[in-house]
PDB file of C-alpha atoms in Angstrom:
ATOM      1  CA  UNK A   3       5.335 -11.044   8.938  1.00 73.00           C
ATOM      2  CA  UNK A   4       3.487  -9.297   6.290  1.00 82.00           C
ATOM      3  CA  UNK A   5       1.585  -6.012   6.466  1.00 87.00           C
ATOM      4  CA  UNK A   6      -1.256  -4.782   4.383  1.00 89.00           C
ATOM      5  CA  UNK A   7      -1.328  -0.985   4.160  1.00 87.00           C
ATOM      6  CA  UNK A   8      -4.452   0.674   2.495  1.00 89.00           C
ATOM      7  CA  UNK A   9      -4.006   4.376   1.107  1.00 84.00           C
ATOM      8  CA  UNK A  10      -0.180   3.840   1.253  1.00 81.00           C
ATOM      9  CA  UNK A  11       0.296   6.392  -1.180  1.00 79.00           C
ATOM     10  CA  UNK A  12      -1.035   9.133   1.056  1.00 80.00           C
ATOM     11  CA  UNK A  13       0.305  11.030   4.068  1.00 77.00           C
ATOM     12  CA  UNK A  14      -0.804   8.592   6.815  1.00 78.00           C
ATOM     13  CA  UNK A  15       0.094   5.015   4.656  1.00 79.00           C
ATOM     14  CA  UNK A  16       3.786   6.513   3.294  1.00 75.00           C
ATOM     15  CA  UNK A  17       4.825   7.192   6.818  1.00 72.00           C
ATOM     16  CA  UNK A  18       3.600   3.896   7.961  1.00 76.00           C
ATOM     17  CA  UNK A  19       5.351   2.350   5.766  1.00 71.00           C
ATOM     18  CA  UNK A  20       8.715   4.043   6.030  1.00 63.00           C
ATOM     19  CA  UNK A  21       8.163   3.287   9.977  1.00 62.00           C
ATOM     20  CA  UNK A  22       7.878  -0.296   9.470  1.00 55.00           C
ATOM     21  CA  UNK A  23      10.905  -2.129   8.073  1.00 60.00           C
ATOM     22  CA  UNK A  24       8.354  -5.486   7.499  1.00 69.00           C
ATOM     23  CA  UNK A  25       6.801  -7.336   4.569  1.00 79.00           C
ATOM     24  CA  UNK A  26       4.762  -4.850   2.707  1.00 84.00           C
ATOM     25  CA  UNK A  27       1.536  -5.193   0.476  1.00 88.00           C
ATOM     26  CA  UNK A  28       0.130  -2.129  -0.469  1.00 88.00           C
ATOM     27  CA  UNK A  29      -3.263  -1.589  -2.095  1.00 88.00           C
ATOM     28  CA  UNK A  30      -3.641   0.965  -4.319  1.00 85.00           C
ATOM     29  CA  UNK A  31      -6.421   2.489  -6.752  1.00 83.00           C
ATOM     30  CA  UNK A  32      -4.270   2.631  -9.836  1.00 79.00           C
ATOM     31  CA  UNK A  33      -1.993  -0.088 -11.747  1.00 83.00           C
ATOM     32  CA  UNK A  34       0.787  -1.005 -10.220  1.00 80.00           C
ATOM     33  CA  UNK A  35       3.617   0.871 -12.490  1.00 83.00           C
ATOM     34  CA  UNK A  36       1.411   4.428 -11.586  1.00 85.00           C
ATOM     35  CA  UNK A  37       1.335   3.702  -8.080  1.00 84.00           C
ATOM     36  CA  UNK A  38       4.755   2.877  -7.601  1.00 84.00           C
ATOM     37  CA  UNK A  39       5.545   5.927  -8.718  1.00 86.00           C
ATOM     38  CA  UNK A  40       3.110   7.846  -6.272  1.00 85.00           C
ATOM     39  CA  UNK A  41       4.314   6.244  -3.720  1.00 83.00           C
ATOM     40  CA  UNK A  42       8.015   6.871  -4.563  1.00 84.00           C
ATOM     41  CA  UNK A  43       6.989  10.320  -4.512  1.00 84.00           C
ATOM     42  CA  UNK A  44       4.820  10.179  -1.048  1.00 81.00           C
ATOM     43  CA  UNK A  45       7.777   8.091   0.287  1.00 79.00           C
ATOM     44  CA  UNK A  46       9.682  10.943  -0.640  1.00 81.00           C
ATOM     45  CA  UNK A  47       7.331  13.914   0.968  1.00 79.00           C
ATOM     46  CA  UNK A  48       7.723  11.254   4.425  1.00 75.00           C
ATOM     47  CA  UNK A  49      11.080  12.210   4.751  1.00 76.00           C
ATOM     48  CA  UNK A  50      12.374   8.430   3.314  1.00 73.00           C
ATOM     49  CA  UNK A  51      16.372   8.640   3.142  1.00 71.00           C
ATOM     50  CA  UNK A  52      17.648   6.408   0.192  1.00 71.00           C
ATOM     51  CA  UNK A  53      16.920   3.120   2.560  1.00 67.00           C
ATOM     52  CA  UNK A  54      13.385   3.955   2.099  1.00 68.00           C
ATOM     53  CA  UNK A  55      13.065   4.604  -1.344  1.00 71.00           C
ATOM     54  CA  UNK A  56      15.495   1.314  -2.180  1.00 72.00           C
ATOM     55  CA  UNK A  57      12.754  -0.555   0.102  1.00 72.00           C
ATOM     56  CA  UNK A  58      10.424   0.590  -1.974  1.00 77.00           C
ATOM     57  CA  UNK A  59      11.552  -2.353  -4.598  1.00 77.00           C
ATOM     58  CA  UNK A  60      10.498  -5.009  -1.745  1.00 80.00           C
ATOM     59  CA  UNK A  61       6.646  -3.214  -1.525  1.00 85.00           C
ATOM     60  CA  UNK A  62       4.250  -5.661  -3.259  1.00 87.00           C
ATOM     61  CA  UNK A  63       1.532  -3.390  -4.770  1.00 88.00           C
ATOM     62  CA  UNK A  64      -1.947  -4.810  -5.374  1.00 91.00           C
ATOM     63  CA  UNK A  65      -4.567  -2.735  -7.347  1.00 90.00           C
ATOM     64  CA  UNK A  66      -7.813  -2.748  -5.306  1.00 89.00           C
ATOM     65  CA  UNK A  67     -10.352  -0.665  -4.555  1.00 89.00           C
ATOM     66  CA  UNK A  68     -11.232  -0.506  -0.422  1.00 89.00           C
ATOM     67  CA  UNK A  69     -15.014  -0.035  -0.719  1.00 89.00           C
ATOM     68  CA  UNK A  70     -15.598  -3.045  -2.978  1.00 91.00           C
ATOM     69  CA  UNK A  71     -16.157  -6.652  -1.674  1.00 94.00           C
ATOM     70  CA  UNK A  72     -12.912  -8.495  -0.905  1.00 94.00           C
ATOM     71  CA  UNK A  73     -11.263  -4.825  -1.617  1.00 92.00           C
ATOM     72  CA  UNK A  74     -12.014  -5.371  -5.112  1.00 93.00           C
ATOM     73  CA  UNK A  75      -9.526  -8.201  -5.797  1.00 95.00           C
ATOM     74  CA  UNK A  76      -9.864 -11.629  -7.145  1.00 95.00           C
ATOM     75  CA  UNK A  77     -11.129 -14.041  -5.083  1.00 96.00           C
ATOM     76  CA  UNK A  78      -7.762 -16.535  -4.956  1.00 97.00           C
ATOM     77  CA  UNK A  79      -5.828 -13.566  -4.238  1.00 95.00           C
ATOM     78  CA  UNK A  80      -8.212 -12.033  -1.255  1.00 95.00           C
ATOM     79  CA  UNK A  81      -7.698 -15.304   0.036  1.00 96.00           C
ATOM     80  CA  UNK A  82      -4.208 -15.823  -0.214  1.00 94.00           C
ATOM     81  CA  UNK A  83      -3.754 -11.750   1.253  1.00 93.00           C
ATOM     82  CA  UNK A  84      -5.909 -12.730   3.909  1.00 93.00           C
ATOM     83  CA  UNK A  85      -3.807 -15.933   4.883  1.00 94.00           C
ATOM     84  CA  UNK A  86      -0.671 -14.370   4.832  1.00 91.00           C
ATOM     85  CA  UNK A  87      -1.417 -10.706   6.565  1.00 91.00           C
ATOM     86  CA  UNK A  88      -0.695 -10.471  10.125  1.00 91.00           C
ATOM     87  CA  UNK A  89      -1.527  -6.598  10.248  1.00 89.00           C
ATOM     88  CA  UNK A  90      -3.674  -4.879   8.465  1.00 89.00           C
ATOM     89  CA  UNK A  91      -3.013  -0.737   8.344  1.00 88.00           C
ATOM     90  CA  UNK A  92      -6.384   0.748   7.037  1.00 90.00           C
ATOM     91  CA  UNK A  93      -5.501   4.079   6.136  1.00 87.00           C
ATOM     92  CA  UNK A  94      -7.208   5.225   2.994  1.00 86.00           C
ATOM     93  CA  UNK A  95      -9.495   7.259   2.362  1.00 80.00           C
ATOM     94  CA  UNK A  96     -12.689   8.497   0.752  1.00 71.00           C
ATOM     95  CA  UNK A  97     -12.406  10.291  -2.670  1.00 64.00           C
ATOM     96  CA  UNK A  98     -15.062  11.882  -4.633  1.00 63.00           C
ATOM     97  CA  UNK A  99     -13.940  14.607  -6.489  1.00 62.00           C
ATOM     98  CA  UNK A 100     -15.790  17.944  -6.105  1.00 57.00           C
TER      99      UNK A 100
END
């Protein structure tokens, strides 16, 4: 079963997905290289042991964007994501800086 986690690199989405021991896809802002690197470090702040941050390898990471049609992706691969997702954790969150 796969899981979709929005905002995985914050506090709600990193300890979601150190709870969940399933198929990952996270969506993230950034490139994928930068945000696996913010979420090794939210992973970290969760309390992941070394399980979570080897499971970390197995997250697929997506750049999207979660207030843009089809979450900003490409059409073949909003459809494919949507085929293959069984749960979808919406946990991002609005950013405008001040």
């Amino acid at each position: 079963m796969t899981t979709v986690i929005t905002g995985a690199t914050g506090f709600l989405g990193s300890h979601r997905l150190v709870r969940d021991g399933r198929r990952v896809t996270a969506l993230a802002r950034r490139d994928p290289p930068a945000a696996r690197g913010r979420l090794a470090h939210a992973l970290k702040a969760a309390g992941a042991g070394q399980g979570g941050l080897a499971a970390l390898a197995e997250v697929h990471l997506l750049r999207g964007d979660v207030s843009r049609p089809c979450l900003g992706l490409d059409t073949g691969t909003y459809r494919a994501l949507a085929e293959e997702a069984k749960e979808i954790w919406h946990c991002a969150a609005g950013h405008r800086p001040a």
